[in-house]
Amino acid sequence: MINQENEEMLVNLAELFKVFGDSTRIKILYALLEKEMNVTEISEALNMTQPAISQQLRILKSSGLVKFRKEGKSAVYYPSDEHVKIILNIGIEHLGD
């Protein structure tokens, strides 16, 4: 049975999965699993414009999937925790079945 507490959790889970529903965001997350990068490095790695990357990074930050730290005038992005890697790897495993 779905009670009010479960309902809220399931709505939040659906919102999280929406973030994973964009291929650009998935590419950014996948790239950040390899190494921490700034916006310029991500845009070069994905062959996309910096504004496009910045827009997707804002969504990933607000969803708690990436964090950043300042290095001089630049922000270096990285996955927020091990769960991001686990979620991506489970999705990849599922596709392989």
mmCIF file of C-alpha atoms in Angstrom:
data_model
loop_
_atom_site.group_PDB
_atom_site.id
_atom_site.type_symbol
_atom_site.label_atom_id
_atom_site.label_comp_id
_atom_site.label_asym_id
_atom_site.label_seq_id
_atom_site.Cartn_x
_atom_site.Cartn_y
_atom_site.Cartn_z
ATOM 1 C CA MET A 1 0.000 0.000 0.000
ATOM 2 C CA ILE A 2 1.257 3.460 -0.868
ATOM 3 C CA ASN A 3 0.942 5.865 2.026
ATOM 4 C CA GLN A 4 1.681 9.603 1.997
ATOM 5 C CA GLU A 5 5.341 9.093 2.943
ATOM 6 C CA ASN A 6 5.829 6.495 0.190
ATOM 7 C CA GLU A 7 3.983 8.703 -2.282
ATOM 8 C CA GLU A 8 6.387 11.601 -1.682
ATOM 9 C CA MET A 9 9.412 9.311 -1.972
ATOM 10 C CA LEU A 10 8.124 7.829 -5.238
ATOM 11 C CA VAL A 11 7.473 11.280 -6.703
ATOM 12 C CA ASN A 12 11.029 12.299 -5.772
ATOM 13 C CA LEU A 13 12.360 9.098 -7.334
ATOM 14 C CA ALA A 14 10.481 9.844 -10.558
ATOM 15 C CA GLU A 15 12.034 13.331 -10.601
ATOM 16 C CA LEU A 16 15.502 11.802 -10.158
ATOM 17 C CA PHE A 17 14.912 9.388 -13.029
ATOM 18 C CA LYS A 18 13.817 12.314 -15.218
ATOM 19 C CA VAL A 19 17.298 13.766 -14.762
ATOM 20 C CA PHE A 20 18.755 10.498 -16.054
ATOM 21 C CA GLY A 21 16.381 10.732 -19.038
ATOM 22 C CA ASP A 22 18.599 13.136 -20.980
ATOM 23 C CA SER A 23 21.461 11.689 -23.034
ATOM 24 C CA THR A 24 23.636 14.797 -22.609
ATOM 25 C CA ARG A 25 23.406 14.546 -18.824
ATOM 26 C CA ILE A 26 24.223 10.837 -18.995
ATOM 27 C CA LYS A 27 27.277 11.611 -21.152
ATOM 28 C CA ILE A 28 28.429 14.259 -18.675
ATOM 29 C CA LEU A 29 28.033 11.887 -15.733
ATOM 30 C CA TYR A 30 29.818 9.105 -17.590
ATOM 31 C CA ALA A 31 32.702 11.448 -18.451
ATOM 32 C CA LEU A 32 32.953 12.616 -14.852
ATOM 33 C CA LEU A 33 33.252 9.019 -13.684
ATOM 34 C CA GLU A 34 36.531 8.903 -15.615
ATOM 35 C CA LYS A 35 37.960 12.102 -14.153
ATOM 36 C CA GLU A 36 37.029 15.411 -12.596
ATOM 37 C CA MET A 37 36.707 18.178 -15.182
ATOM 38 C CA ASN A 38 35.817 21.822 -15.633
ATOM 39 C CA VAL A 39 33.217 23.043 -18.137
ATOM 40 C CA THR A 40 35.792 23.594 -20.881
ATOM 41 C CA GLU A 41 37.158 20.068 -20.530
ATOM 42 C CA ILE A 42 33.671 18.557 -20.520
ATOM 43 C CA SER A 43 32.617 20.560 -23.586
ATOM 44 C CA GLU A 44 35.748 19.447 -25.446
ATOM 45 C CA ALA A 45 35.303 15.808 -24.411
ATOM 46 C CA LEU A 46 31.671 15.792 -25.580
ATOM 47 C CA ASN A 47 32.173 18.143 -28.553
ATOM 48 C CA MET A 48 29.455 20.476 -27.264
ATOM 49 C CA THR A 49 29.286 24.173 -26.465
ATOM 50 C CA GLN A 50 30.119 25.421 -23.005
ATOM 51 C CA PRO A 51 26.669 27.032 -22.513
ATOM 52 C CA ALA A 52 24.987 23.707 -23.319
ATOM 53 C CA ILE A 53 27.211 21.903 -20.804
ATOM 54 C CA SER A 54 26.676 24.593 -18.160
ATOM 55 C CA GLN A 55 22.909 24.316 -18.520
ATOM 56 C CA GLN A 56 23.005 20.544 -17.972
ATOM 57 C CA LEU A 57 25.457 20.879 -15.079
ATOM 58 C CA ARG A 58 23.001 23.215 -13.320
ATOM 59 C CA ILE A 59 20.361 20.486 -13.494
ATOM 60 C CA LEU A 60 22.810 17.826 -12.312
ATOM 61 C CA LYS A 61 23.905 20.042 -9.403
ATOM 62 C CA SER A 62 20.356 20.863 -8.336
ATOM 63 C CA SER A 63 19.527 17.142 -8.414
ATOM 64 C CA GLY A 64 22.486 16.377 -6.175
ATOM 65 C CA LEU A 65 24.234 14.208 -8.766
ATOM 66 C CA VAL A 66 27.342 16.354 -9.204
ATOM 67 C CA LYS A 67 29.318 18.646 -6.950
ATOM 68 C CA PHE A 68 32.037 21.124 -7.714
ATOM 69 C CA ARG A 69 34.947 22.870 -6.101
ATOM 70 C CA LYS A 70 36.628 26.087 -7.106
ATOM 71 C CA GLU A 71 40.155 25.959 -8.463
ATOM 72 C CA GLY A 72 41.131 29.546 -9.122
ATOM 73 C CA LYS A 73 38.447 31.024 -11.360
ATOM 74 C CA SER A 74 37.353 27.626 -12.613
ATOM 75 C CA ALA A 75 34.877 25.125 -11.132
ATOM 76 C CA VAL A 76 35.874 21.466 -11.247
ATOM 77 C CA TYR A 77 32.956 19.032 -11.367
ATOM 78 C CA TYR A 78 32.738 15.485 -10.044
ATOM 79 C CA PRO A 79 30.026 12.922 -9.169
ATOM 80 C CA SER A 80 28.471 13.674 -5.788
ATOM 81 C CA ASP A 81 28.922 10.153 -4.440
ATOM 82 C CA GLU A 82 29.338 6.475 -5.296
ATOM 83 C CA HIS A 83 25.583 6.118 -5.936
ATOM 84 C CA VAL A 84 25.905 7.945 -9.253
ATOM 85 C CA LYS A 85 28.378 5.331 -10.502
ATOM 86 C CA ILE A 86 26.222 2.492 -9.167
ATOM 87 C CA ILE A 87 23.072 3.810 -10.889
ATOM 88 C CA LEU A 88 24.857 4.198 -14.229
ATOM 89 C CA ASN A 89 26.498 0.780 -13.963
ATOM 90 C CA ILE A 90 23.194 -0.923 -13.101
ATOM 91 C CA GLY A 91 21.603 0.731 -16.142
ATOM 92 C CA ILE A 92 24.457 -0.463 -18.353
ATOM 93 C CA GLU A 93 24.160 -3.992 -16.920
ATOM 94 C CA HIS A 94 20.412 -3.956 -17.546
ATOM 95 C CA LEU A 95 20.965 -3.052 -21.191
ATOM 96 C CA GLY A 96 23.347 -5.974 -21.535
ATOM 97 C CA ASP A 97 20.728 -8.514 -20.442
#
